[in-house]
Amino acid sequence: MRILIVEDNTDITANLCAFLQPLGYTLELAHSGNAGLEQARAGSHDAIVLDLGLPGMNGLEVCRRLRSQHHMATPILMLTARDTLQDKVLGFEGGADDYVVKPFSMVELDMRLRALVRRAVGARPPAVLRFDDATLDLSCWAATRAGVPLRLTPTGYKLLAVLMREAPRLVPRRVLEREVWGDHPPDSDALRTHIHALRLALDKPFGKPLLQTLPGIGYQLGGTGV
């Protein structure tokens, strides 16, 4: 298994390497939040061990950005000395899959990592999303409708991916904004503008509209909106 460890404590990092590498783990190390974010984005990892208290960007913010801005589904195990219920709630709400409090058992950490990877393999989403006659290949961000390639902006691809994953369920505005821009969305007209561009590409050339709007609430593929 290929694991990214984002931890600034050199003693803990050394102990993790000494224990996990003989078990067959391939480890990649980062020692700050910013470095961890970049290495997580650039690499292909089976799981991420993420310290909460990191220099630069803290682990909670790293986790939030990986989930909301970069749409990464890689399992994240939060490693921290903070053991209050509120800390754990914030970690899970930020996108962590598991939470281990320092000091911890290396044997337990190994077991938790293996369990996270097993669950992730079983729950891995399909590489190609489909709804009605539309498809979106997530491996290369290629979209088609009725076999015709769609020309979308990067934001349009992100919006379509969220809508197709949830289709035909309604996706609230705030959820779409968080998926595309994280916790700092632009002004209120930005989402409307991108939805309009997506509708022009997805629906205008075709006889049947897919993208529906429920005014003031959100958007969906299919459904009974306008």
Short mmCIF file of N, CA and C in Angstrom, two decimals, residues 14-121:
data_model
loop_
_atom_site.label_atom_id
_atom_site.label_comp_id
_atom_site.label_asym_id
_atom_site.label_seq_id
_atom_site.Cartn_x
_atom_site.Cartn_y
_atom_site.Cartn_z
N ALA A 14 9.62 9.02 12.09
CA ALA A 14 10.62 7.94 12.10
C ALA A 14 10.03 6.65 12.63
N ASN A 15 9.22 6.74 13.69
CA ASN A 15 8.59 5.54 14.26
C ASN A 15 7.60 4.91 13.28
N LEU A 16 6.85 5.75 12.58
CA LEU A 16 5.91 5.23 11.59
C LEU A 16 6.65 4.50 10.47
N CYS A 17 7.72 5.10 10.00
CA CYS A 17 8.50 4.47 8.93
C CYS A 17 9.10 3.14 9.40
N ALA A 18 9.65 3.14 10.62
CA ALA A 18 10.29 1.93 11.13
C ALA A 18 9.30 0.80 11.30
N PHE A 19 8.06 1.13 11.64
CA PHE A 19 7.06 0.08 11.85
C PHE A 19 6.37 -0.34 10.56
N LEU A 20 5.99 0.62 9.73
CA LEU A 20 5.15 0.31 8.57
C LEU A 20 5.92 -0.21 7.36
N GLN A 21 7.11 0.29 7.14
CA GLN A 21 7.84 -0.14 5.95
C GLN A 21 8.14 -1.65 5.94
N PRO A 22 8.56 -2.25 7.06
CA PRO A 22 8.77 -3.71 7.03
C PRO A 22 7.50 -4.51 6.77
N LEU A 23 6.32 -3.88 6.97
CA LEU A 23 5.05 -4.56 6.71
C LEU A 23 4.65 -4.47 5.24
N GLY A 24 5.46 -3.81 4.44
CA GLY A 24 5.18 -3.73 3.01
C GLY A 24 4.59 -2.41 2.55
N TYR A 25 4.47 -1.44 3.44
CA TYR A 25 3.95 -0.13 3.05
C TYR A 25 5.01 0.65 2.27
N THR A 26 4.58 1.38 1.26
CA THR A 26 5.42 2.36 0.58
C THR A 26 4.99 3.73 1.10
N LEU A 27 5.93 4.44 1.72
CA LEU A 27 5.59 5.68 2.41
C LEU A 27 6.14 6.90 1.69
N GLU A 28 5.31 7.94 1.63
CA GLU A 28 5.74 9.24 1.13
C GLU A 28 5.51 10.22 2.27
N LEU A 29 6.45 11.14 2.48
CA LEU A 29 6.40 12.02 3.65
C LEU A 29 6.24 13.47 3.26
N ALA A 30 5.45 14.18 4.07
CA ALA A 30 5.33 15.64 3.96
C ALA A 30 5.35 16.19 5.38
N HIS A 31 5.95 17.37 5.55
CA HIS A 31 6.15 17.89 6.90
C HIS A 31 5.42 19.20 7.17
N SER A 32 4.55 19.61 6.26
CA SER A 32 3.73 20.80 6.47
C SER A 32 2.40 20.62 5.77
N GLY A 33 1.43 21.44 6.13
CA GLY A 33 0.12 21.33 5.51
C GLY A 33 0.15 21.62 4.02
N ASN A 34 0.87 22.66 3.63
CA ASN A 34 0.94 23.02 2.21
C ASN A 34 1.60 21.92 1.40
N ALA A 35 2.70 21.37 1.93
CA ALA A 35 3.39 20.29 1.21
C ALA A 35 2.50 19.06 1.12
N GLY A 36 1.78 18.76 2.20
CA GLY A 36 0.89 17.61 2.19
C GLY A 36 -0.22 17.74 1.17
N LEU A 37 -0.78 18.95 1.07
CA LEU A 37 -1.85 19.19 0.10
C LEU A 37 -1.34 18.97 -1.32
N GLU A 38 -0.17 19.52 -1.63
CA GLU A 38 0.37 19.38 -2.98
C GLU A 38 0.74 17.94 -3.30
N GLN A 39 1.34 17.23 -2.33
CA GLN A 39 1.72 15.85 -2.59
C GLN A 39 0.51 14.94 -2.71
N ALA A 40 -0.54 15.23 -1.94
CA ALA A 40 -1.77 14.45 -2.06
C ALA A 40 -2.40 14.65 -3.43
N ARG A 41 -2.39 15.87 -3.93
CA ARG A 41 -2.96 16.17 -5.24
C ARG A 41 -2.15 15.53 -6.37
N ALA A 42 -0.82 15.55 -6.19
CA ALA A 42 0.05 15.11 -7.28
C ALA A 42 0.24 13.60 -7.33
N GLY A 43 0.08 12.93 -6.19
CA GLY A 43 0.37 11.50 -6.12
C GLY A 43 -0.87 10.64 -6.17
N SER A 44 -0.63 9.34 -6.21
CA SER A 44 -1.71 8.36 -6.16
C SER A 44 -1.49 7.50 -4.92
N HIS A 45 -2.29 7.72 -3.90
CA HIS A 45 -2.09 7.06 -2.62
C HIS A 45 -3.30 6.21 -2.25
N ASP A 46 -3.05 5.14 -1.53
CA ASP A 46 -4.15 4.30 -1.05
C ASP A 46 -4.80 4.90 0.19
N ALA A 47 -4.03 5.69 0.95
CA ALA A 47 -4.57 6.35 2.14
C ALA A 47 -3.63 7.48 2.54
N ILE A 48 -4.14 8.39 3.36
CA ILE A 48 -3.36 9.52 3.86
C ILE A 48 -3.45 9.54 5.37
N VAL A 49 -2.30 9.59 6.04
CA VAL A 49 -2.24 9.79 7.48
C VAL A 49 -1.93 11.27 7.70
N LEU A 50 -2.86 11.99 8.32
CA LEU A 50 -2.79 13.45 8.34
C LEU A 50 -2.81 13.97 9.76
N ASP A 51 -1.71 14.61 10.18
CA ASP A 51 -1.66 15.24 11.49
C ASP A 51 -2.55 16.48 11.49
N LEU A 52 -3.17 16.75 12.62
CA LEU A 52 -4.06 17.91 12.70
C LEU A 52 -3.27 19.19 12.89
N GLY A 53 -2.27 19.18 13.79
CA GLY A 53 -1.49 20.38 14.07
C GLY A 53 -0.26 20.46 13.20
N LEU A 54 -0.37 21.16 12.06
CA LEU A 54 0.73 21.26 11.11
C LEU A 54 1.14 22.71 10.91
N PRO A 55 2.41 22.97 10.60
CA PRO A 55 2.81 24.34 10.27
C PRO A 55 2.21 24.77 8.94
N GLY A 56 1.95 26.07 8.83
CA GLY A 56 1.35 26.59 7.60
C GLY A 56 -0.14 26.38 7.59
N MET A 57 -0.60 25.37 6.93
CA MET A 57 -2.01 25.02 6.85
C MET A 57 -2.29 23.82 7.76
N ASN A 58 -3.27 23.95 8.67
CA ASN A 58 -3.51 22.83 9.58
C ASN A 58 -4.17 21.65 8.86
N GLY A 59 -4.13 20.50 9.51
CA GLY A 59 -4.61 19.28 8.88
C GLY A 59 -6.09 19.32 8.54
N LEU A 60 -6.88 20.01 9.35
CA LEU A 60 -8.31 20.09 9.08
C LEU A 60 -8.56 20.83 7.77
N GLU A 61 -7.83 21.91 7.55
CA GLU A 61 -7.99 22.67 6.31
C GLU A 61 -7.49 21.87 5.11
N VAL A 62 -6.40 21.14 5.29
CA VAL A 62 -5.90 20.27 4.21
C VAL A 62 -6.98 19.27 3.82
N CYS A 63 -7.59 18.65 4.82
CA CYS A 63 -8.64 17.66 4.58
C CYS A 63 -9.82 18.28 3.86
N ARG A 64 -10.26 19.44 4.32
CA ARG A 64 -11.40 20.11 3.70
C ARG A 64 -11.12 20.43 2.23
N ARG A 65 -9.93 20.91 1.95
CA ARG A 65 -9.61 21.28 0.57
C ARG A 65 -9.52 20.05 -0.34
N LEU A 66 -8.94 18.98 0.17
CA LEU A 66 -8.86 17.76 -0.64
C LEU A 66 -10.25 17.26 -1.00
N ARG A 67 -11.17 17.37 -0.06
CA ARG A 67 -12.53 16.88 -0.32
C ARG A 67 -13.35 17.84 -1.17
N SER A 68 -13.37 19.12 -0.78
CA SER A 68 -14.31 20.05 -1.42
C SER A 68 -13.78 20.66 -2.70
N GLN A 69 -12.48 20.95 -2.77
CA GLN A 69 -11.94 21.61 -3.95
C GLN A 69 -11.36 20.64 -4.97
N HIS A 70 -10.77 19.55 -4.49
CA HIS A 70 -10.09 18.64 -5.39
C HIS A 70 -10.81 17.30 -5.55
N HIS A 71 -11.92 17.14 -4.82
CA HIS A 71 -12.80 15.99 -5.00
C HIS A 71 -12.06 14.66 -4.84
N MET A 72 -11.15 14.61 -3.90
CA MET A 72 -10.38 13.40 -3.66
C MET A 72 -11.11 12.48 -2.71
N ALA A 73 -11.22 11.22 -3.08
CA ALA A 73 -11.90 10.23 -2.24
C ALA A 73 -10.93 9.36 -1.46
N THR A 74 -9.63 9.64 -1.55
CA THR A 74 -8.62 8.85 -0.84
C THR A 74 -8.92 8.83 0.65
N PRO A 75 -8.93 7.67 1.31
CA PRO A 75 -9.20 7.61 2.75
C PRO A 75 -8.19 8.46 3.53
N ILE A 76 -8.70 9.20 4.51
CA ILE A 76 -7.85 10.05 5.35
C ILE A 76 -8.01 9.64 6.80
N LEU A 77 -6.89 9.29 7.43
CA LEU A 77 -6.86 8.98 8.85
C LEU A 77 -6.23 10.16 9.57
N MET A 78 -7.01 10.82 10.42
CA MET A 78 -6.53 11.98 11.15
C MET A 78 -5.74 11.53 12.37
N LEU A 79 -4.53 12.06 12.51
CA LEU A 79 -3.64 11.69 13.59
C LEU A 79 -3.38 12.93 14.43
N THR A 80 -3.78 12.91 15.71
CA THR A 80 -3.72 14.14 16.49
C THR A 80 -3.67 13.89 17.99
N ALA A 81 -3.17 14.88 18.72
CA ALA A 81 -3.17 14.82 20.17
C ALA A 81 -4.46 15.36 20.75
N ARG A 82 -5.31 15.95 19.93
CA ARG A 82 -6.57 16.53 20.41
C ARG A 82 -7.62 15.44 20.51
N ASP A 83 -8.14 15.25 21.71
CA ASP A 83 -9.01 14.09 21.92
C ASP A 83 -10.41 14.44 22.39
N THR A 84 -10.82 15.72 22.29
CA THR A 84 -12.17 16.06 22.72
C THR A 84 -13.17 15.63 21.67
N LEU A 85 -14.42 15.46 22.08
CA LEU A 85 -15.48 15.08 21.15
C LEU A 85 -15.63 16.12 20.05
N GLN A 86 -15.52 17.40 20.41
CA GLN A 86 -15.67 18.46 19.42
C GLN A 86 -14.58 18.39 18.36
N ASP A 87 -13.34 18.07 18.78
CA ASP A 87 -12.26 17.92 17.82
C ASP A 87 -12.56 16.79 16.84
N LYS A 88 -13.08 15.68 17.36
CA LYS A 88 -13.39 14.54 16.50
C LYS A 88 -14.52 14.88 15.54
N VAL A 89 -15.53 15.58 16.04
CA VAL A 89 -16.65 15.99 15.19
C VAL A 89 -16.16 16.87 14.05
N LEU A 90 -15.29 17.84 14.37
CA LEU A 90 -14.76 18.73 13.33
C LEU A 90 -13.95 17.94 12.30
N GLY A 91 -13.19 16.96 12.78
CA GLY A 91 -12.40 16.14 11.86
C GLY A 91 -13.27 15.36 10.90
N PHE A 92 -14.30 14.71 11.42
CA PHE A 92 -15.18 13.93 10.55
C PHE A 92 -15.98 14.83 9.62
N GLU A 93 -16.45 15.96 10.14
CA GLU A 93 -17.19 16.88 9.27
C GLU A 93 -16.30 17.46 8.18
N GLY A 94 -15.00 17.57 8.45
CA GLY A 94 -14.07 18.08 7.46
C GLY A 94 -13.70 17.07 6.39
N GLY A 95 -14.12 15.81 6.58
CA GLY A 95 -13.88 14.81 5.56
C GLY A 95 -13.00 13.66 5.97
N ALA A 96 -12.55 13.62 7.24
CA ALA A 96 -11.73 12.50 7.70
C ALA A 96 -12.55 11.21 7.75
N ASP A 97 -11.89 10.09 7.49
CA ASP A 97 -12.56 8.79 7.53
C ASP A 97 -12.33 8.07 8.86
N ASP A 98 -11.26 8.41 9.54
CA ASP A 98 -10.96 7.79 10.83
C ASP A 98 -10.13 8.77 11.64
N TYR A 99 -10.00 8.49 12.94
CA TYR A 99 -9.41 9.45 13.86
C TYR A 99 -8.65 8.67 14.92
N VAL A 100 -7.33 8.87 15.01
CA VAL A 100 -6.50 8.18 16.00
C VAL A 100 -5.82 9.24 16.87
N VAL A 101 -5.91 9.06 18.18
CA VAL A 101 -5.38 10.04 19.13
C VAL A 101 -4.00 9.61 19.60
N LYS A 102 -3.06 10.57 19.60
CA LYS A 102 -1.72 10.33 20.14
C LYS A 102 -1.77 10.31 21.67
N PRO A 103 -0.95 9.49 22.31
CA PRO A 103 -0.12 8.41 21.76
C PRO A 103 -0.98 7.25 21.29
N PHE A 104 -0.51 6.52 20.30
CA PHE A 104 -1.33 5.47 19.70
C PHE A 104 -0.52 4.20 19.53
N SER A 105 -1.23 3.12 19.34
CA SER A 105 -0.60 1.82 19.09
C SER A 105 -0.31 1.68 17.59
N MET A 106 0.92 1.33 17.25
CA MET A 106 1.28 1.12 15.84
C MET A 106 0.48 -0.03 15.24
N VAL A 107 0.24 -1.05 16.05
CA VAL A 107 -0.54 -2.20 15.57
C VAL A 107 -1.96 -1.76 15.22
N GLU A 108 -2.55 -0.94 16.08
CA GLU A 108 -3.90 -0.44 15.81
C GLU A 108 -3.90 0.44 14.57
N LEU A 109 -2.88 1.28 14.41
CA LEU A 109 -2.81 2.13 13.24
C LEU A 109 -2.75 1.29 11.96
N ASP A 110 -1.94 0.26 11.97
CA ASP A 110 -1.84 -0.64 10.82
C ASP A 110 -3.21 -1.26 10.50
N MET A 111 -3.90 -1.73 11.52
CA MET A 111 -5.21 -2.34 11.30
C MET A 111 -6.22 -1.35 10.76
N ARG A 112 -6.19 -0.13 11.27
CA ARG A 112 -7.14 0.88 10.81
C ARG A 112 -6.85 1.29 9.36
N LEU A 113 -5.58 1.41 9.01
CA LEU A 113 -5.24 1.74 7.63
C LEU A 113 -5.71 0.65 6.67
N ARG A 114 -5.46 -0.59 7.03
CA ARG A 114 -5.88 -1.69 6.15
C ARG A 114 -7.40 -1.73 6.00
N ALA A 115 -8.12 -1.45 7.09
CA ALA A 115 -9.58 -1.45 7.03
C ALA A 115 -10.08 -0.31 6.14
N LEU A 116 -9.45 0.88 6.26
CA LEU A 116 -9.85 2.01 5.42
C LEU A 116 -9.65 1.71 3.94
N VAL A 117 -8.51 1.11 3.61
CA VAL A 117 -8.22 0.81 2.20
C VAL A 117 -9.18 -0.24 1.67
N ARG A 118 -9.48 -1.26 2.48
CA ARG A 118 -10.43 -2.29 2.03
C ARG A 118 -11.79 -1.68 1.73
N ARG A 119 -12.27 -0.81 2.62
CA ARG A 119 -13.58 -0.19 2.41
C ARG A 119 -13.56 0.71 1.18
N ALA A 120 -12.44 1.43 0.99
CA ALA A 120 -12.35 2.35 -0.15
C ALA A 120 -12.38 1.60 -1.47
N VAL A 121 -11.69 0.48 -1.53
CA VAL A 121 -11.68 -0.33 -2.75
C VAL A 121 -13.08 -0.83 -3.07
#
